[in-house]
């Protein structure tokens, strides 16, 4: 299945997906970044994947930016759109356009800790567990139906950076696995629910 990956930064999840692409029936058609200096672009180039920079600061509105992104995505006619650390909020129209085929990874156990700075907020809240969620993207920010989560324990001496490192290890294992469910046709969004092998998750 052809896929387009959207990034904003380091692209370590992108790297995990590139490394597994052959095993998960994914052909990464292109990588789109809203930052020209995102290290993920180097990772994509190293893997021979076409890259596009669409700098959101060059657009007067979210609508026009989203339109430019969707025009680029649609050139590749992908079966899946993968948000991998893409740090822009989409318009409802964009979310609707790719509804059912756009996935996002979020570094918290959703519905807890939507939004930014999740690792520090987990520590501040005194949580004893943390993790990562992968969900279908709907019009609700970080709120679409959850597909899968991995959990880690929060240790007494953890800080935001140690938590981020351990959560990322889980992210890199979980995202390729979930993408594979999708490329195999096992994972769908049906009536607002994530469904795997015909069973609601
Ligand atoms: C990850 O923690 C991801 O969950 C979040 O942004 C971070 C991206 O990291 N959405 P990377 O660019 O994949 O290294």
PDB file of C-alpha atoms and ligand atoms in Angstrom:
ATOM      1  CA  UNK A   1       0.000   0.000   0.000  1.00  0.00           C
ATOM      2  CA  UNK A   2       1.223   3.481  -0.838  1.00  0.00           C
ATOM      3  CA  UNK A   3       1.608   5.766   2.182  1.00  0.00           C
ATOM      4  CA  UNK A   4       2.482   9.389   2.789  1.00  0.00           C
ATOM      5  CA  UNK A   5       4.207  10.299   6.063  1.00  0.00           C
ATOM      6  CA  UNK A   6       3.918  13.764   7.605  1.00  0.00           C
ATOM      7  CA  UNK A   7       6.571  14.952  10.042  1.00  0.00           C
ATOM      8  CA  UNK A   8       7.776  18.105  11.777  1.00  0.00           C
ATOM      9  CA  UNK A   9      10.954  17.068  13.513  1.00  0.00           C
ATOM     10  CA  UNK A  10      13.431  14.330  14.300  1.00  0.00           C
ATOM     11  CA  UNK A  11      11.506  11.625  12.485  1.00  0.00           C
ATOM     12  CA  UNK A  12      12.518   8.729  14.695  1.00  0.00           C
ATOM     13  CA  UNK A  13       9.074   7.194  14.140  1.00  0.00           C
ATOM     14  CA  UNK A  14       9.521   7.758  10.412  1.00  0.00           C
ATOM     15  CA  UNK A  15      12.827   5.884  10.671  1.00  0.00           C
ATOM     16  CA  UNK A  16      11.159   2.971  12.458  1.00  0.00           C
ATOM     17  CA  UNK A  17       8.548   2.856   9.682  1.00  0.00           C
ATOM     18  CA  UNK A  18      11.204   3.077   6.930  1.00  0.00           C
ATOM     19  CA  UNK A  19      13.152   0.248   8.580  1.00  0.00           C
ATOM     20  CA  UNK A  20      10.054  -1.976   8.667  1.00  0.00           C
ATOM     21  CA  UNK A  21       8.448  -0.854   5.373  1.00  0.00           C
ATOM     22  CA  UNK A  22       9.187  -4.071   3.479  1.00  0.00           C
ATOM     23  CA  UNK A  23       7.829  -6.197   6.320  1.00  0.00           C
ATOM     24  CA  UNK A  24       4.630  -4.200   6.704  1.00  0.00           C
ATOM     25  CA  UNK A  25       3.596  -3.996   3.028  1.00  0.00           C
ATOM     26  CA  UNK A  26       4.143  -0.247   2.931  1.00  0.00           C
ATOM     27  CA  UNK A  27       5.566   1.770   0.082  1.00  0.00           C
ATOM     28  CA  UNK A  28       6.391   5.244   1.418  1.00  0.00           C
ATOM     29  CA  UNK A  29       5.571   7.479  -1.564  1.00  0.00           C
ATOM     30  CA  UNK A  30       6.770  10.684   0.022  1.00  0.00           C
ATOM     31  CA  UNK A  31       7.490  12.508   3.263  1.00  0.00           C
ATOM     32  CA  UNK A  32       6.025  15.951   3.909  1.00  0.00           C
ATOM     33  CA  UNK A  33       7.441  18.287   6.548  1.00  0.00           C
ATOM     34  CA  UNK A  34       6.264  21.725   7.594  1.00  0.00           C
ATOM     35  CA  UNK A  35       9.818  22.521   8.760  1.00  0.00           C
ATOM     36  CA  UNK A  36      12.646  22.723   6.228  1.00  0.00           C
ATOM     37  CA  UNK A  37      15.222  21.756   8.863  1.00  0.00           C
ATOM     38  CA  UNK A  38      13.433  18.669  10.213  1.00  0.00           C
ATOM     39  CA  UNK A  39      15.985  15.880  10.625  1.00  0.00           C
ATOM     40  CA  UNK A  40      13.356  13.444   9.350  1.00  0.00           C
ATOM     41  CA  UNK A  41      13.889  14.907   5.875  1.00  0.00           C
ATOM     42  CA  UNK A  42      17.494  13.690   5.977  1.00  0.00           C
ATOM     43  CA  UNK A  43      16.291  10.258   7.040  1.00  0.00           C
ATOM     44  CA  UNK A  44      13.837  10.194   4.115  1.00  0.00           C
ATOM     45  CA  UNK A  45      16.450  11.357   1.604  1.00  0.00           C
ATOM     46  CA  UNK A  46      18.887   8.733   2.867  1.00  0.00           C
ATOM     47  CA  UNK A  47      16.223   6.130   2.130  1.00  0.00           C
ATOM     48  CA  UNK A  48      15.595   7.577  -1.362  1.00  0.00           C
ATOM     49  CA  UNK A  49      12.096   8.804  -0.502  1.00  0.00           C
ATOM     50  CA  UNK A  50      10.847  12.006  -2.188  1.00  0.00           C
ATOM     51  CA  UNK A  51      10.430  14.899   0.247  1.00  0.00           C
ATOM     52  CA  UNK A  52       8.276  18.011   0.243  1.00  0.00           C
ATOM     53  CA  UNK A  53       8.605  20.983   2.559  1.00  0.00           C
ATOM     54  CA  UNK A  54       5.384  22.907   3.027  1.00  0.00           C
ATOM     55  CA  UNK A  55       6.255  25.686   5.438  1.00  0.00           C
ATOM     56  CA  UNK A  56       3.126  26.715   7.317  1.00  0.00           C
ATOM     57  CA  UNK A  57       4.559  30.194   7.991  1.00  0.00           C
ATOM     58  CA  UNK A  58       4.288  30.925   4.261  1.00  0.00           C
ATOM     59  CA  UNK A  59       0.500  30.568   4.275  1.00  0.00           C
ATOM     60  CA  UNK A  60      -2.011  33.155   5.403  1.00  0.00           C
ATOM     61  CA  UNK A  61      -4.506  30.704   6.820  1.00  0.00           C
ATOM     62  CA  UNK A  62      -4.807  27.156   8.075  1.00  0.00           C
ATOM     63  CA  UNK A  63      -7.247  26.441   5.245  1.00  0.00           C
ATOM     64  CA  UNK A  64      -4.763  27.411   2.521  1.00  0.00           C
ATOM     65  CA  UNK A  65      -1.945  25.492   4.213  1.00  0.00           C
ATOM     66  CA  UNK A  66      -4.104  22.384   4.520  1.00  0.00           C
ATOM     67  CA  UNK A  67      -5.079  22.691   0.875  1.00  0.00           C
ATOM     68  CA  UNK A  68      -1.416  22.757  -0.162  1.00  0.00           C
ATOM     69  CA  UNK A  69      -0.734  19.698   1.999  1.00  0.00           C
ATOM     70  CA  UNK A  70      -3.696  17.791   0.603  1.00  0.00           C
ATOM     71  CA  UNK A  71      -2.779  18.659  -2.989  1.00  0.00           C
ATOM     72  CA  UNK A  72       0.680  17.214  -2.360  1.00  0.00           C
ATOM     73  CA  UNK A  73      -0.688  14.112  -0.648  1.00  0.00           C
ATOM     74  CA  UNK A  74      -3.184  13.496  -3.440  1.00  0.00           C
ATOM     75  CA  UNK A  75      -0.480  13.507  -6.123  1.00  0.00           C
ATOM     76  CA  UNK A  76       0.546  10.137  -4.683  1.00  0.00           C
ATOM     77  CA  UNK A  77      -2.961   8.723  -4.237  1.00  0.00           C
ATOM     78  CA  UNK A  78      -1.989   6.984  -0.974  1.00  0.00           C
ATOM     79  CA  UNK A  79      -4.023   4.332   0.811  1.00  0.00           C
ATOM     80  CA  UNK A  80      -2.767   5.583   4.169  1.00  0.00           C
ATOM     81  CA  UNK A  81      -1.679   8.955   5.579  1.00  0.00           C
ATOM     82  CA  UNK A  82       0.644   8.604   8.553  1.00  0.00           C
ATOM     83  CA  UNK A  83       1.160  11.467  10.992  1.00  0.00           C
ATOM     84  CA  UNK A  84       4.492  10.861  12.691  1.00  0.00           C
ATOM     85  CA  UNK A  85       5.232  13.817  14.924  1.00  0.00           C
ATOM     86  CA  UNK A  86       3.460  16.295  12.664  1.00  0.00           C
ATOM     87  CA  UNK A  87       2.886  19.281  14.915  1.00  0.00           C
ATOM     88  CA  UNK A  88       0.125  21.174  13.148  1.00  0.00           C
ATOM     89  CA  UNK A  89      -3.574  21.141  13.878  1.00  0.00           C
ATOM     90  CA  UNK A  90      -5.652  20.408  10.802  1.00  0.00           C
ATOM     91  CA  UNK A  91      -8.913  21.963   9.725  1.00  0.00           C
ATOM     92  CA  UNK A  92     -12.036  19.838   9.997  1.00  0.00           C
ATOM     93  CA  UNK A  93     -12.222  19.679   6.204  1.00  0.00           C
ATOM     94  CA  UNK A  94      -8.750  18.123   6.033  1.00  0.00           C
ATOM     95  CA  UNK A  95      -9.511  15.605   8.778  1.00  0.00           C
ATOM     96  CA  UNK A  96     -12.732  14.665   7.017  1.00  0.00           C
ATOM     97  CA  UNK A  97     -11.007  14.262   3.668  1.00  0.00           C
ATOM     98  CA  UNK A  98      -8.694  11.549   5.035  1.00  0.00           C
ATOM     99  CA  UNK A  99     -11.077  10.132   7.614  1.00  0.00           C
ATOM    100  CA  UNK A 100     -10.606   6.374   7.914  1.00  0.00           C
ATOM    101  CA  UNK A 101      -7.155   6.362   6.387  1.00  0.00           C
ATOM    102  CA  UNK A 102      -5.178   8.792   8.521  1.00  0.00           C
ATOM    103  CA  UNK A 103      -3.397   7.637  11.670  1.00  0.00           C
ATOM    104  CA  UNK A 104      -1.623   9.607  14.393  1.00  0.00           C
ATOM    105  CA  UNK A 105       0.712   8.669  17.200  1.00  0.00           C
ATOM    106  CA  UNK A 106       0.408  10.531  20.489  1.00  0.00           C
ATOM    107  CA  UNK A 107       2.771  10.169  23.453  1.00  0.00           C
ATOM    108  CA  UNK A 108       0.241   9.549  26.217  1.00  0.00           C
ATOM    109  CA  UNK A 109      -2.378   7.056  27.239  1.00  0.00           C
ATOM    110  CA  UNK A 110      -5.300   8.815  25.569  1.00  0.00           C
ATOM    111  CA  UNK A 111      -7.786  10.145  26.540  1.00  0.00           C
ATOM    112  CA  UNK A 112      -5.367  11.306  29.224  1.00  0.00           C
ATOM    113  CA  UNK A 113      -2.958  14.119  28.372  1.00  0.00           C
ATOM    114  CA  UNK A 114      -4.101  15.291  24.989  1.00  0.00           C
ATOM    115  CA  UNK A 115      -1.995  18.138  23.590  1.00  0.00           C
ATOM    116  CA  UNK A 116       1.622  19.073  24.205  1.00  0.00           C
ATOM    117  CA  UNK A 117       4.298  18.420  26.890  1.00  0.00           C
ATOM    118  CA  UNK A 118       2.742  15.129  27.845  1.00  0.00           C
ATOM    119  CA  UNK A 119       5.790  13.696  29.630  1.00  0.00           C
ATOM    120  CA  UNK A 120       6.170  16.618  32.042  1.00  0.00           C
ATOM    121  CA  UNK A 121       2.437  16.725  32.647  1.00  0.00           C
ATOM    122  CA  UNK A 122       2.440  13.023  33.514  1.00  0.00           C
ATOM    123  CA  UNK A 123       5.140  13.634  36.127  1.00  0.00           C
ATOM    124  CA  UNK A 124       3.417  16.728  37.506  1.00  0.00           C
ATOM    125  CA  UNK A 125       0.194  14.751  37.865  1.00  0.00           C
ATOM    126  CA  UNK A 126       1.960  12.001  39.836  1.00  0.00           C
ATOM    127  CA  UNK A 127       0.875   9.267  37.422  1.00  0.00           C
ATOM    128  CA  UNK A 128       2.388   5.852  37.916  1.00  0.00           C
ATOM    129  CA  UNK A 129       1.982   4.789  34.323  1.00  0.00           C
ATOM    130  CA  UNK A 130       2.411   6.440  30.961  1.00  0.00           C
ATOM    131  CA  UNK A 131       2.674   5.380  27.347  1.00  0.00           C
ATOM    132  CA  UNK A 132       1.716   5.906  23.764  1.00  0.00           C
ATOM    133  CA  UNK A 133      -1.513   5.757  21.787  1.00  0.00           C
ATOM    134  CA  UNK A 134      -2.174   5.334  18.101  1.00  0.00           C
ATOM    135  CA  UNK A 135      -5.527   6.552  16.858  1.00  0.00           C
ATOM    136  CA  UNK A 136      -7.525   7.301  13.766  1.00  0.00           C
ATOM    137  CA  UNK A 137      -7.587  11.015  13.087  1.00  0.00           C
ATOM    138  CA  UNK A 138     -11.019  12.552  13.206  1.00  0.00           C
ATOM    139  CA  UNK A 139     -12.067  16.162  13.549  1.00  0.00           C
ATOM    140  CA  UNK A 140     -11.409  16.008  17.318  1.00  0.00           C
ATOM    141  CA  UNK A 141      -7.793  16.897  18.249  1.00  0.00           C
ATOM    142  CA  UNK A 142      -5.998  13.846  19.728  1.00  0.00           C
ATOM    143  CA  UNK A 143      -9.495  12.484  20.124  1.00  0.00           C
ATOM    144  CA  UNK A 144     -10.161  10.002  17.317  1.00  0.00           C
ATOM    145  CA  UNK A 145     -10.820   6.350  18.154  1.00  0.00           C
ATOM    146  CA  UNK A 146      -7.828   4.718  19.806  1.00  0.00           C
ATOM    147  CA  UNK A 147      -6.423   1.686  18.005  1.00  0.00           C
ATOM    148  CA  UNK A 148      -3.591   0.557  20.272  1.00  0.00           C
ATOM    149  CA  UNK A 149      -1.595   1.613  23.306  1.00  0.00           C
ATOM    150  CA  UNK A 150       1.657   0.559  24.964  1.00  0.00           C
ATOM    151  CA  UNK A 151       2.256   1.258  28.630  1.00  0.00           C
ATOM    152  CA  UNK A 152       5.362   1.931  30.680  1.00  0.00           C
ATOM    153  CA  UNK A 153       5.775   2.407  34.415  1.00  0.00           C
ATOM    154  CA  UNK A 154       6.714   5.871  35.681  1.00  0.00           C
ATOM    155  CA  UNK A 155       9.710   5.417  37.981  1.00  0.00           C
ATOM    156  CA  UNK A 156      10.524   7.531  41.041  1.00  0.00           C
ATOM    157  CA  UNK A 157      13.573   9.118  39.414  1.00  0.00           C
ATOM    158  CA  UNK A 158      12.012   9.747  35.990  1.00  0.00           C
ATOM    159  CA  UNK A 159      12.055  13.173  34.429  1.00  0.00           C
ATOM    160  CA  UNK A 160      10.370  14.285  31.191  1.00  0.00           C
ATOM    161  CA  UNK A 161      13.390  13.328  29.132  1.00  0.00           C
ATOM    162  CA  UNK A 162      13.831   9.818  30.570  1.00  0.00           C
ATOM    163  CA  UNK A 163      10.101   9.205  30.114  1.00  0.00           C
ATOM    164  CA  UNK A 164      10.210  10.476  26.526  1.00  0.00           C
ATOM    165  CA  UNK A 165      13.063   8.091  25.729  1.00  0.00           C
ATOM    166  CA  UNK A 166      11.250   5.034  27.082  1.00  0.00           C
ATOM    167  CA  UNK A 167       7.951   6.008  25.456  1.00  0.00           C
ATOM    168  CA  UNK A 168       9.712   6.471  22.104  1.00  0.00           C
ATOM    169  CA  UNK A 169      11.045   2.909  22.275  1.00  0.00           C
ATOM    170  CA  UNK A 170       7.423   1.746  22.570  1.00  0.00           C
ATOM    171  CA  UNK A 171       6.321   4.115  19.779  1.00  0.00           C
ATOM    172  CA  UNK A 172       8.851   2.633  17.374  1.00  0.00           C
ATOM    173  CA  UNK A 173       7.563  -0.885  18.028  1.00  0.00           C
ATOM    174  CA  UNK A 174       3.859  -0.060  18.016  1.00  0.00           C
ATOM    175  CA  UNK A 175       3.474   2.210  14.993  1.00  0.00           C
ATOM    176  CA  UNK A 176       4.832  -0.199  12.346  1.00  0.00           C
ATOM    177  CA  UNK A 177       2.685  -2.965  13.851  1.00  0.00           C
ATOM    178  CA  UNK A 178      -0.517  -0.898  13.628  1.00  0.00           C
ATOM    179  CA  UNK A 179       0.335   0.319  10.128  1.00  0.00           C
ATOM    180  CA  UNK A 180       0.721  -3.305   9.084  1.00  0.00           C
ATOM    181  CA  UNK A 181      -2.784  -4.112  10.393  1.00  0.00           C
ATOM    182  CA  UNK A 182      -4.029  -1.301   8.163  1.00  0.00           C
ATOM    183  CA  UNK A 183      -2.087  -2.236   5.026  1.00  0.00           C
ATOM    184  CA  UNK A 184      -3.333  -5.811   5.411  1.00  0.00           C
ATOM    185  CA  UNK A 185      -6.920  -4.523   5.427  1.00  0.00           C
ATOM    186  CA  UNK A 186      -7.478  -5.819   8.960  1.00  0.00           C
ATOM    187  CA  UNK A 187      -7.928  -2.397  10.564  1.00  0.00           C
ATOM    188  CA  UNK A 188     -10.800  -0.076   9.649  1.00  0.00           C
ATOM    189  CA  UNK A 189     -12.734   2.866  10.994  1.00  0.00           C
ATOM    190  CA  UNK A 190     -16.394   1.854  11.111  1.00  0.00           C
ATOM    191  CA  UNK A 191     -19.215   3.917  12.595  1.00  0.00           C
ATOM    192  CA  UNK A 192     -16.700   6.001  14.522  1.00  0.00           C
ATOM    193  CA  UNK A 193     -14.954   2.952  16.020  1.00  0.00           C
ATOM    194  CA  UNK A 194     -11.599   1.359  15.311  1.00  0.00           C
ATOM    195  CA  UNK A 195     -12.248  -2.218  14.190  1.00  0.00           C
ATOM    196  CA  UNK A 196      -9.611  -4.950  13.904  1.00  0.00           C
ATOM    197  CA  UNK A 197     -10.500  -8.224  12.208  1.00  0.00           C
ATOM    198  CA  UNK A 198     -14.170  -7.262  12.434  1.00  0.00           C
ATOM    199  CA  UNK A 199     -14.064  -6.614  16.202  1.00  0.00           C
ATOM    200  CA  UNK A 200     -14.343  -3.158  17.787  1.00  0.00           C
ATOM    201  CA  UNK A 201     -11.189  -2.258  19.680  1.00  0.00           C
TER     202      UNK A 201
HETATM  203  C1  LIG B   1       6.651  11.432  19.186  1.00  0.00           C
HETATM  204  O1  LIG B   1       6.722  11.397  20.587  1.00  0.00           O
HETATM  205  C2  LIG B   1       5.228  11.338  18.734  1.00  0.00           C
HETATM  206  O2  LIG B   1       4.442  10.530  19.550  1.00  0.00           O
HETATM  207  C3  LIG B   1       4.778  12.763  18.862  1.00  0.00           C
HETATM  208  O3  LIG B   1       5.871  13.528  18.435  1.00  0.00           O
HETATM  209  C4  LIG B   1       7.072  12.780  18.653  1.00  0.00           C
HETATM  210  C5  LIG B   1       7.746  12.666  17.322  1.00  0.00           C
HETATM  211  O4  LIG B   1       9.018  12.099  17.431  1.00  0.00           O
HETATM  212  N1  LIG B   1       3.562  12.987  18.136  1.00  0.00           N
HETATM  213  P1  LIG B   1       9.808  11.695  16.123  1.00  0.00           P
HETATM  214  O5  LIG B   1       9.852  12.946  15.227  1.00  0.00           O
HETATM  215  O6  LIG B   1       9.111  10.557  15.466  1.00  0.00           O
HETATM  216  O7  LIG B   1      11.192  11.346  16.596  1.00  0.00           O
END
